Amino acid sequence: MNLDAPLASIKGVGPKTAKMFSDAGLVSVLDLVTFLPRKYEDFSEVTAMRDIRPGKRTVKARCEKVETKRVRRGLQITTATLVDETGKISAVWFNQPYRDKQLRSDGEFYFSGEYEFSYNRYQLTNPSAEKVSEVPVSTDRIVPIYRAIKGLKSQVVRKTLIELRPVITMMAETLPDDIVKKEKLMPYADALLALHFPNNMDEVEQARDRLAFEELFHLLLAATLNKKANMELSGWYIKFDKEIVKSFVDQLPFKLTDSQRKAAWDIIQDFERATPMNRLLQGDVGSGKTVVAGLAARQAASAGFQTAIMAPTEILASQHAKTLSSMLEPLGVGVGLLTGNVKGVARKVLYEKIADGSVNVVVGTHALIQDKVKFHRLGFVVIDEQHRFGVAQRQALLQKSDNMPHLLSMTATPIPRSLALTVYGELDVSIINERPKGRKPILTKTWSPVDREGLYDRIEEQIVMGRQVYVVCTLIDDNPMLEQKSVQAEYKKLRVGPFKHRQIGLLHGKMSSAEKDEVMARFSDGKIDILVSTTVVEVGVDVPNATVILIENADRFGLAQLHQLRGRVGRSDLQSYCYLMMSDTTPPTRRLKEIEKSNDGFYLAEVDLKLRGPGEIYGRVQHGQLNLQVATLGDARLIARAQKQAREFVESKRDLLQYIGLAEQVEKYQRLTKLN
Ligand code: ADP
Ligand code: MG
């Protein structure tokens, strides 16, 4: 049997099953044998109802009295009575309406879940439910559960894999043999066998480690090779000019913090090197990254190079253009703004100025990467909120230069140190870990809708003091139309209700860029007291006089996003407040409690990592382009091992092509961050 053979050619896989597989993205034998279980159920310890105690339990039972109720919007509860020969218990499922049908079918199930005291009685909460007839009880009692993509049943996957067992046994090693030996890893075939047909959980752990090691090895090998390739490029030489930098710093209305100074110095030094810079500037929201980029752009301009600064939204691009012109124009450095909003003659003139070099610093959205934009001498590229851009967009901007420009990526998404190596393997990193002097921690508080009036009183107090307020509404569902509706509704409500005597503005993504700019400008100038907005204000927006942000339905946001949004306030030495309004009266989650307690983005990132797992965070950072199946990116020890092997592999100058699939795997990751 060939690994490329279609699944349809396997015994027992008829056209219907083959269709189910292919709908789930599984076409070849290889696809299926590398489709790994999502989790395992241990059916070896079945508890009789009579003996059940609180804790994680598995019972074998029939269902009685299945019922699904819609308790309120957004909450459906399915309940059932589970019965075996020794007694009965209750079970409950939240928001799993599909359970209803499953539980009404005849026969016995294995239920696994937490037996606990909730809603005034002991019950099994959200247990998994597997038909006994579908579980291969006779042999392995630890049963792999596969992701049910488009209704694909675990049982079907298991059955087909049994047919493929001999093929798996014969699969060739994918890692270099010496590495398998040195690191005492499970051979590839053994690892797949252990994952699909586990004898015990220890074996599963070892198999996962082996595959995780391999993924990390690929990732770090790609990073090491990228770094090496970047070292071989020649960059623009931008000479450090002390007087130029000093004159820039002297005219700032504030003193740079030590970490801003350190980050700027890192960049200036990179400018003088023979190889192009590839640096990440990581600094928590409000830490002052823009001015660091401005300083470097000033240095580049004085050496005769242009700078391109790309930001993810029009609001942000125009804000940067404003800030940077005020810092740079007085020094004779021309700043231009290019967004979709610049049209007609103005756009043509701007193109010409960029092409003849009379504009030194070009700030813009992804409009910058259009073909028509030709630079005179692009030496320095800054990507703000870099995680918002795809690889292709970054590359396209870099290609606007004849020679590889220096690249500074900026991000306010702090990621835990343990992830930095894997996520940003080949980048040099500068960190701004302090906020400008005099900033007070933002006071953050969760709020229940029943106390809304009291909250509005507090907000009114701030407005009376001359401060401004953001009210952020989230999207209900993943539907931008509904999002727009919800912010419009909120806007109307506030205008006729508690704040009818105040100036209220509205901002959402569906507005034209001219409208958005206008509203933002009026808010910046203090002409709007309350800005009701969608999450378009999430990143970057800087209005120092705004001291209150009220986030509606805060429980629907992730931790990182809440932290970002909160960063819209606390941008001056005024005391600022972040109010997290709950959707209903249920108590705040752990996530919300953490953000109440801490203003530290790095700490919150660590918490997020613990609560949600690395896949989620990694996905966000890299736009989901890395599809890691097993690797735990938080596993520092495994990362260190993989890195050591990757480094040695590159040093030994071995040929990637010598190993099955290695070159392909590595290339997949290389495309993500390579400079050229
Ligand atoms: P971010 O790192 O989130 O991009 P910004 O660059 O937008 O932050 O800066 C936030 C605010 O802090 C801006 O209003 C900026 O002018 C101000 N700022 C930056 N550096 C300092 C500093 N050293 N002292 C005081 N204010 C500063
Ligand atoms: Mg910023």
XYZ file of C-alpha atoms and ligand atoms in Angstrom:
704
model
C 0.000 0.000 0.000
C 1.251 3.384 -1.056
C 1.011 6.445 1.216
C -0.314 8.494 -1.681
C -3.081 5.998 -2.416
C -6.582 7.449 -2.125
C -8.539 6.505 0.977
C -11.284 5.244 -1.323
C -9.025 2.322 -2.246
C -8.998 0.959 1.298
C -11.080 -2.006 2.307
C -14.294 -0.901 3.982
C -14.190 2.642 2.611
C -17.083 3.013 0.220
C -17.898 6.117 -1.817
C -19.957 7.620 1.013
C -17.218 7.270 3.589
C -14.607 8.471 1.108
C -16.710 11.574 0.543
C -16.902 12.182 4.294
C -13.139 11.924 4.521
C -12.512 14.245 1.628
C -14.982 16.790 3.020
C -12.838 16.805 6.119
C -9.741 17.404 4.001
C -8.484 13.827 4.190
C -7.806 12.321 0.801
C -4.743 10.105 0.854
C -3.577 7.375 3.173
C -0.881 9.748 4.424
C -3.517 12.362 5.286
C -5.313 9.927 7.499
C -2.358 8.356 9.262
C -1.093 11.834 10.164
C -4.540 13.004 11.320
C -3.914 12.899 15.038
C -6.407 12.350 17.854
C -7.657 15.438 19.585
C -7.871 13.691 22.934
C -8.280 10.332 24.594
C -11.017 8.848 26.667
C -10.043 6.358 29.275
C -12.851 3.849 29.572
C -10.857 1.425 31.656
C -12.204 2.769 34.938
C -15.991 2.702 34.837
C -17.687 3.833 38.043
C -21.000 2.297 39.119
C -23.661 4.910 39.925
C -23.941 3.600 43.449
C -20.237 4.343 44.097
C -19.940 7.688 42.388
C -18.047 10.499 44.181
C -17.175 14.025 43.025
C -14.305 14.199 40.538
C -13.519 13.186 36.962
C -15.621 10.070 36.347
C -16.628 7.692 33.602
C -19.967 5.889 33.788
C -21.618 3.389 31.482
C -25.313 4.168 31.248
C -28.569 4.532 29.377
C -30.340 7.876 29.092
C -33.738 8.821 30.385
C -35.684 12.085 30.379
C -33.615 13.978 27.850
C -34.644 17.606 27.717
C -33.240 20.753 26.073
C -34.302 24.185 27.227
C -33.446 27.643 26.089
C -32.884 29.407 29.376
C -32.178 32.813 27.933
C -30.479 34.240 24.896
C -27.161 32.566 24.407
C -27.781 29.755 26.885
C -29.288 26.365 26.099
C -29.243 23.622 28.666
C -29.620 19.934 27.924
C -30.333 17.641 30.869
C -30.662 13.887 31.133
C -30.913 11.181 33.738
C -28.258 8.504 33.415
C -29.165 5.045 34.567
C -27.194 1.859 35.191
C -28.047 -1.307 37.169
C -26.959 0.297 40.426
C -28.625 3.687 40.305
C -29.236 7.034 38.614
C -27.454 10.350 38.329
C -28.130 13.622 36.500
C -26.085 15.071 33.696
C -26.089 18.520 32.185
C -24.690 20.059 28.994
C -24.430 23.771 28.252
C -24.917 25.014 24.724
C -24.570 21.612 23.068
C -28.014 21.328 21.449
C -26.813 18.486 19.185
C -26.573 16.306 22.297
C -30.342 16.118 22.438
C -30.663 13.937 19.383
C -27.623 11.846 20.223
C -28.896 11.097 23.732
C -32.362 10.145 22.564
C -30.975 7.289 20.502
C -31.151 3.803 22.022
C -28.340 1.926 23.646
C -25.665 2.460 26.212
C -23.095 5.278 26.346
C -19.853 5.956 28.084
C -20.054 9.360 29.728
C -16.858 11.009 30.941
C -16.816 14.274 32.788
C -16.652 16.081 36.073
C -19.096 14.889 38.705
C -19.626 18.024 40.760
C -21.988 20.150 42.756
C -23.545 22.715 40.457
C -26.936 24.352 40.189
C -27.887 23.005 43.601
C -27.192 19.352 43.002
C -24.567 16.834 42.166
C -24.344 16.124 38.488
C -22.030 15.199 35.657
C -21.198 18.488 33.891
C -20.591 18.603 30.138
C -19.511 14.977 29.879
C -18.378 13.492 26.606
C -20.739 10.807 25.321
C -19.596 7.829 23.258
C -21.899 5.033 22.158
C -20.659 1.813 23.756
C -21.225 -0.032 20.506
C -18.844 2.358 18.775
C -15.997 1.992 21.213
C -13.571 -0.851 20.597
C -13.843 -2.157 24.132
C -12.358 -5.565 23.654
C -8.858 -4.366 22.864
C -7.709 -0.897 23.828
C -9.719 0.759 26.491
C -7.990 4.088 25.990
C -9.853 5.379 23.006
C -8.579 8.124 20.712
C -11.124 10.801 19.860
C -10.653 12.586 16.543
C -11.837 16.021 15.583
C -15.320 15.730 14.128
C -14.712 17.835 11.014
C -17.950 18.172 9.071
C -19.565 15.323 10.922
C -16.728 12.840 10.420
C -17.174 10.222 13.117
C -14.319 9.106 15.375
C -15.520 5.575 14.990
C -15.059 5.671 11.217
C -11.578 7.097 11.579
C -10.658 4.407 14.095
C -11.995 1.612 11.933
C -10.166 2.789 8.830
C -6.951 3.228 10.757
C -7.108 -0.379 11.895
C -6.916 -1.331 8.211
C -3.907 0.959 7.838
C -2.015 -0.329 10.849
C 0.433 -2.413 8.772
C 1.195 0.643 6.622
C 1.949 2.767 9.666
C 4.290 0.103 11.015
C 6.344 0.352 7.837
C 6.620 4.142 7.736
C 10.115 5.500 7.315
C 11.873 7.706 9.823
C 11.493 11.407 9.035
C 14.117 12.909 11.332
C 17.849 12.317 10.805
C 18.658 9.004 12.532
C 21.472 10.415 14.609
C 19.130 13.029 16.092
C 16.550 10.387 16.991
C 19.290 8.502 18.765
C 20.958 11.434 20.483
C 17.660 12.803 21.757
C 16.325 9.337 22.651
C 13.175 9.960 20.638
C 10.522 7.438 19.722
C 10.897 6.392 16.061
C 8.322 8.025 13.769
C 6.307 4.889 13.026
C 6.179 3.915 16.695
C 4.953 7.383 17.604
C 2.067 7.223 15.120
C 1.155 3.747 16.318
C 1.168 4.888 19.924
C -1.069 7.854 19.146
C -3.629 5.896 17.149
C -3.523 2.666 19.154
C -2.416 3.617 22.656
C -1.734 1.034 25.337
C -1.314 3.607 28.060
C -1.055 7.356 28.489
C 2.701 7.336 29.148
C 3.204 6.028 25.678
C 0.958 8.752 24.279
C 2.998 11.401 26.089
C 6.258 10.085 24.648
C 4.798 9.940 21.166
C 3.552 13.508 21.417
C 6.960 14.648 22.617
C 8.553 13.033 19.646
C 6.238 14.764 17.161
C 6.428 18.046 19.027
C 10.202 17.864 18.897
C 10.032 17.348 15.178
C 7.776 20.353 14.609
C 9.981 22.556 16.742
C 13.045 21.245 14.959
C 11.556 22.233 11.608
C 10.573 25.646 12.867
C 13.928 26.378 14.443
C 15.823 24.961 11.505
C 13.897 27.352 9.271
C 14.697 30.228 11.618
C 18.386 29.351 11.723
C 18.567 29.076 7.944
C 16.717 32.380 7.536
C 19.053 34.146 9.856
C 22.011 32.734 7.995
C 20.577 33.788 4.627
C 19.886 37.293 5.961
C 23.466 37.555 7.129
C 24.567 37.016 3.584
C 22.548 39.937 2.217
C 24.165 43.307 1.983
C 22.240 46.251 3.386
C 22.283 50.013 3.121
C 24.938 51.672 5.218
C 23.355 54.441 7.265
C 25.954 56.267 9.256
C 25.258 57.352 12.827
C 25.262 61.123 13.198
C 25.250 62.169 16.817
C 24.207 65.767 16.170
C 21.233 64.737 14.060
C 19.927 62.361 16.690
C 20.540 64.856 19.455
C 18.652 67.638 17.677
C 15.693 65.296 17.255
C 15.664 64.280 20.901
C 16.112 67.867 22.121
C 12.989 69.137 20.433
C 10.691 66.436 21.864
C 8.155 67.669 24.420
C 9.222 64.860 26.773
C 12.273 62.917 27.862
C 12.755 59.488 26.309
C 12.577 56.596 28.728
C 15.661 54.450 29.189
C 14.178 51.576 27.224
C 13.183 53.884 24.370
C 16.750 55.148 24.270
C 18.118 51.623 24.353
C 15.802 50.475 21.531
C 16.749 53.487 19.402
C 20.419 52.743 19.967
C 19.917 49.098 18.873
C 18.434 50.355 15.611
C 21.088 52.998 14.990
C 23.768 50.350 15.440
C 22.017 47.972 13.055
C 21.944 50.769 10.471
C 25.726 50.790 10.443
C 26.092 47.069 9.869
C 26.829 45.398 6.571
C 23.663 43.275 6.756
C 20.109 44.597 6.720
C 18.364 44.946 10.057
C 15.579 42.508 10.883
C 14.425 43.692 14.266
C 11.261 43.454 16.293
C 10.365 46.274 18.636
C 8.132 44.859 21.287
C 6.568 47.280 23.715
C 3.389 47.214 25.692
C 0.531 49.503 24.649
C 1.346 53.137 25.287
C 5.033 52.508 25.872
C 5.977 54.944 23.084
C 7.149 52.966 20.087
C 6.240 55.569 17.464
C 8.797 58.095 18.601
C 11.543 55.459 18.415
C 10.624 54.790 14.792
C 10.564 58.562 14.227
C 14.056 58.955 15.592
C 15.391 56.226 13.331
C 13.575 57.728 10.335
C 15.228 61.064 11.129
C 18.640 59.403 11.049
C 17.837 57.611 7.780
C 16.622 60.841 6.160
C 19.774 62.724 7.055
C 21.800 59.973 5.374
C 19.690 60.375 2.237
C 17.295 57.457 2.664
C 13.536 57.301 2.610
C 11.459 55.576 5.254
C 8.150 53.780 4.708
C 5.890 53.252 7.702
C 2.972 50.898 7.201
C 0.076 50.747 9.672
C -2.961 48.444 9.601
C -5.748 51.018 9.653
C -6.348 54.397 8.085
C -7.033 55.957 11.448
C -3.676 54.807 12.683
C -1.813 55.827 9.534
C -3.179 59.359 9.643
C -2.472 59.619 13.340
C 1.146 58.552 12.773
C 1.502 60.996 9.913
C 0.299 63.786 12.179
C 2.590 62.858 15.070
C 5.604 62.348 12.843
C 5.145 65.556 10.869
C 5.066 67.527 14.084
C 8.351 65.914 15.121
C 10.069 65.859 11.733
C 8.818 68.711 9.558
C 10.437 71.394 11.793
C 13.748 69.609 11.155
C 13.248 69.769 7.425
C 12.176 66.144 6.954
C 9.173 65.806 4.608
C 6.348 63.512 5.757
C 3.615 62.210 3.435
C 0.443 60.223 4.078
C -0.772 57.619 1.622
C -4.070 55.863 2.275
C -7.080 54.900 0.213
C -8.445 58.275 1.213
C -5.876 60.252 -0.766
C -7.360 60.525 -4.235
C -7.092 62.162 -7.625
C -4.543 64.909 -8.129
C -3.367 64.803 -4.545
C -2.479 61.154 -4.978
C -0.636 61.781 -8.219
C 1.380 64.572 -6.698
C 2.234 62.379 -3.730
C 3.408 59.556 -6.029
C 5.716 62.023 -7.748
C 7.112 63.328 -4.502
C 7.783 59.798 -3.306
C 9.485 58.954 -6.578
C 11.717 62.038 -6.645
C 12.579 61.731 -2.959
C 11.156 65.052 -1.812
C 9.008 63.184 0.684
C 11.412 61.493 3.100
C 9.003 59.619 5.305
C 5.938 57.991 3.787
C 3.289 56.824 6.210
C 0.436 54.736 4.930
C -1.776 51.716 4.998
C -1.286 48.753 2.652
C -1.850 51.370 -0.085
C 1.941 51.653 0.158
C 2.483 48.323 -1.555
C 0.623 49.155 -4.743
C 2.616 48.969 -7.962
C 2.253 52.665 -8.659
C 4.219 53.577 -5.568
C 7.866 53.998 -6.581
C 10.436 55.118 -4.083
C 13.498 57.174 -4.781
C 15.749 55.475 -2.285
C 13.955 53.353 0.291
C 16.367 52.459 3.079
C 14.156 51.818 6.088
C 10.814 50.043 6.446
C 8.696 50.125 9.594
C 5.713 47.825 10.008
C 3.509 48.922 12.866
C 1.329 46.311 14.572
C 3.154 43.797 12.430
C 0.944 40.848 13.419
C -1.866 42.515 11.513
C -0.053 41.994 8.232
C 0.553 38.876 6.221
C 3.951 37.762 5.020
C 3.198 38.713 1.432
C 2.362 42.295 2.377
C 5.568 42.700 4.332
C 7.567 41.245 1.465
C 5.878 43.477 -1.092
C 6.911 46.582 0.798
C 10.503 45.418 1.187
C 10.679 44.827 -2.528
C 10.164 48.523 -3.182
C 13.882 49.001 -2.727
C 16.751 48.031 -5.073
C 18.642 46.803 -2.086
C 17.267 45.079 0.991
C 16.038 47.857 3.336
C 16.411 47.771 7.086
C 13.251 46.369 8.625
C 11.728 47.295 11.951
C 8.580 45.413 12.942
C 6.645 46.807 15.870
C 4.129 45.034 18.034
C 2.204 45.705 21.197
C 1.216 42.082 21.543
C 3.603 40.950 24.172
C 4.292 37.291 23.931
C 5.696 35.196 26.707
C 9.432 34.863 26.713
C 9.152 31.117 26.279
C 7.391 31.627 22.958
C 9.634 34.387 21.678
C 12.325 32.039 20.476
C 9.974 29.970 18.381
C 7.792 32.773 17.131
C 10.533 35.263 16.426
C 13.433 32.866 15.964
C 15.470 34.837 13.483
C 14.596 38.327 14.611
C 16.620 40.531 16.879
C 14.329 41.820 19.560
C 14.268 45.150 21.402
C 11.886 45.477 24.293
C 10.365 48.601 25.797
C 9.386 47.414 29.236
C 8.522 50.680 30.968
C 5.887 53.296 30.433
C 6.716 56.987 30.236
C 7.277 58.618 33.638
C 4.264 59.855 35.542
C 1.772 57.405 34.079
C -0.552 55.963 36.682
C -1.808 52.406 36.417
C -5.205 52.267 34.740
C -7.889 51.338 37.260
C -9.811 48.428 35.801
C -13.129 47.173 37.105
C -15.726 44.680 35.968
C -19.257 45.944 36.095
C -22.643 44.269 36.231
C -25.441 45.591 33.995
C -27.696 46.129 37.003
C -25.305 48.845 38.225
C -25.166 50.638 34.904
C -26.566 53.914 36.229
C -23.889 54.222 38.863
C -21.297 53.701 36.167
C -22.764 56.425 33.987
C -22.528 58.790 36.978
C -18.815 58.091 37.218
C -18.356 58.654 33.530
C -20.245 61.941 33.743
C -17.875 63.042 36.535
C -14.928 62.561 34.199
C -16.601 64.477 31.388
C -17.335 67.329 33.785
C -13.584 67.403 34.485
C -13.011 67.864 30.777
C -12.025 64.291 29.965
C -13.144 62.104 27.089
C -14.566 58.616 26.891
C -14.552 55.593 24.604
C -17.499 53.216 24.580
C -16.592 50.032 22.715
C -19.231 47.642 21.428
C -18.298 44.222 20.257
C -19.556 42.141 17.457
C -22.319 39.790 18.325
C -21.603 36.720 16.217
C -18.926 37.068 13.624
C -21.014 39.371 11.567
C -19.775 42.873 10.690
C -23.302 43.945 9.772
C -24.540 43.141 13.251
C -21.544 44.820 14.771
C -22.433 47.985 12.986
C -26.009 47.677 14.212
C -24.960 47.193 17.799
C -22.758 50.294 17.836
C -25.430 52.341 16.109
C -27.986 51.212 18.646
C -25.679 52.073 21.525
C -24.986 55.462 19.979
C -28.689 56.244 19.719
C -29.345 55.024 23.227
C -26.698 57.263 24.765
C -27.775 60.250 22.706
C -31.359 60.225 23.871
C -30.666 58.825 27.331
C -28.140 59.576 30.015
C -25.757 61.624 27.882
C -28.143 63.621 25.760
C -26.461 66.858 26.901
C -23.056 65.617 25.656
C -21.354 65.455 22.288
C -21.387 61.894 21.114
C -19.505 60.507 18.126
C -19.866 57.265 16.221
C -17.112 55.223 14.606
C -17.258 51.904 12.791
C -15.488 50.043 10.020
C -18.245 50.491 7.455
C -17.828 54.274 7.386
C -15.835 55.809 4.541
C -12.278 56.717 5.371
C -13.057 60.402 5.076
C -15.846 60.054 7.633
C -13.608 58.058 9.941
C -10.841 60.634 9.729
C -13.271 63.403 10.458
C -14.680 61.740 13.558
C -11.204 60.850 14.802
C -10.004 64.412 14.240
C -12.965 65.814 16.172
C -12.312 63.380 19.003
C -8.606 64.277 19.023
C -9.487 67.951 19.184
C -11.778 67.411 22.152
C -14.959 68.245 20.276
C -16.500 64.862 21.039
C -17.042 63.803 24.665
C -17.985 60.201 24.089
C -16.857 58.130 21.134
C -19.007 55.065 20.573
C -16.940 52.689 18.491
C -16.404 49.166 17.318
C -13.022 47.587 17.812
C -11.589 49.735 14.996
C -10.009 51.718 17.815
C -8.352 48.582 19.114
C -4.835 49.210 17.968
C -2.636 52.230 18.135
C -5.123 55.082 18.528
C -3.644 57.784 20.730
C -5.817 60.495 22.314
C -4.139 61.368 25.620
C -7.103 63.320 27.011
C -9.334 60.230 26.897
C -9.337 58.755 30.385
C -12.254 56.336 30.351
C -12.904 53.301 28.232
C -16.111 51.367 28.735
C -16.065 47.979 27.042
C -19.529 46.503 26.552
C -19.928 42.719 26.671
C -16.370 42.504 27.916
C -16.764 38.802 28.629
C -16.805 38.169 24.898
C -13.279 39.467 24.358
C -9.994 37.668 24.730
C -7.469 38.816 27.251
C -5.009 40.235 24.750
C -7.715 42.221 23.000
C -9.023 43.677 26.250
C -5.518 44.722 27.164
C -5.077 46.375 23.766
C -8.366 48.213 24.059
C -7.540 49.330 27.562
C -4.340 50.779 26.157
C -6.417 53.510 24.491
C -6.485 55.269 27.865
C -3.704 55.965 30.335
C -1.752 57.845 27.685
C -0.962 60.907 29.779
C -0.364 61.512 33.472
C -4.132 61.709 34.117
C -5.701 58.907 36.126
C -7.537 56.610 33.712
C -10.265 54.029 34.060
C -11.256 50.901 32.211
C -14.744 49.542 32.838
C -15.577 46.036 31.739
C -19.329 45.657 31.389
C -20.596 42.087 31.613
C -23.228 40.825 29.155
C -25.305 39.560 32.053
C -25.174 39.019 35.778
C -22.969 35.932 35.787
C -19.812 36.478 37.825
C -16.677 37.560 35.942
C -14.369 34.848 34.673
C -10.806 34.275 35.747
C -9.689 36.100 32.624
C -11.531 39.272 33.592
C -10.299 39.060 37.158
C -6.724 38.862 35.920
C -7.069 41.966 33.839
C -8.616 43.811 36.786
C -5.513 42.988 38.776
C -2.738 43.667 36.306
C -1.659 46.340 33.844
C 1.309 44.332 32.662
C 0.948 42.988 29.132
C 3.722 40.453 29.563
C 2.153 39.038 32.691
C -1.254 38.871 30.996
C 0.278 37.106 28.028
C 1.609 34.441 30.389
C -1.840 34.057 31.917
C -3.411 33.861 28.481
C -0.938 31.154 27.550
C -1.975 29.139 30.590
C -5.702 29.670 30.097
C -5.943 29.184 26.374
C -2.910 27.210 25.390
C -0.127 28.150 23.012
C -1.903 27.265 19.776
C -4.270 30.147 20.197
C -1.559 32.673 20.949
C 0.749 31.463 18.274
C -2.100 31.550 15.811
C -2.830 35.118 16.635
C 0.751 36.176 16.377
C 1.336 34.571 13.028
C -2.089 34.852 11.532
C -2.681 31.151 11.776
C -0.152 30.457 9.088
C 1.696 27.995 11.213
C -0.402 24.973 11.607
C 1.318 23.238 14.459
C -0.448 20.080 15.519
C 1.355 18.925 18.585
C 4.148 21.231 19.649
C 3.689 23.000 22.930
C 5.415 26.256 22.297
C 5.594 26.877 25.982
C 7.765 23.848 26.594
C 11.107 25.564 27.144
C 13.089 22.368 27.611
C 11.907 20.761 24.421
C 12.499 24.024 22.559
C 16.053 24.208 23.858
C 16.731 20.642 22.712
C 15.262 21.259 19.270
C 17.233 24.446 18.942
C 20.503 22.773 19.792
C 19.906 20.130 17.147
C 18.839 22.695 14.567
C 21.974 24.718 15.142
C 24.218 21.675 14.903
C 22.420 20.554 11.786
C 23.107 23.865 10.054
C 26.704 23.958 11.267
C 27.346 20.494 9.900
C 26.285 21.776 6.447
C 24.084 18.775 5.785
C 21.784 18.616 2.827
C 18.084 18.942 3.659
C 17.126 16.946 0.611
C 18.694 13.879 2.090
C 15.718 13.493 4.455
C 12.150 12.675 3.581
C 9.961 15.763 3.522
C 12.431 17.851 5.501
C 13.054 20.488 2.855
C 9.324 20.928 2.305
C 8.546 21.265 5.988
C 11.298 23.768 6.529
C 10.318 25.799 3.525
C 6.783 26.083 4.842
C 8.092 27.947 7.871
C 10.798 29.823 6.016
C 8.330 31.706 3.908
C 6.977 33.349 7.011
C 9.811 35.607 8.031
C 12.496 35.498 5.428
C 13.656 38.935 4.353
C 14.083 38.381 0.635
P 2.592 52.725 21.420
O 3.841 52.110 21.935
O 1.376 52.112 22.021
O 2.556 52.768 19.916
P 2.694 55.586 21.161
O 3.936 55.609 20.378
O 1.419 55.820 20.463
O 2.595 54.224 21.965
O 2.866 56.606 22.363
C 1.869 56.809 23.343
C 1.839 58.225 23.854
O 2.938 58.466 24.724
C 1.939 59.275 22.768
O 1.033 60.314 23.075
C 3.367 59.762 22.864
O 3.506 61.083 22.431
C 3.657 59.630 24.335
N 5.048 59.382 24.688
C 5.922 58.592 24.028
N 7.115 58.557 24.665
C 6.974 59.333 25.769
C 7.845 59.690 26.838
N 9.099 59.252 26.906
N 7.361 60.518 27.808
C 6.096 60.969 27.758
N 5.216 60.681 26.770
C 5.644 59.867 25.785
Mg 1.463 52.211 18.328
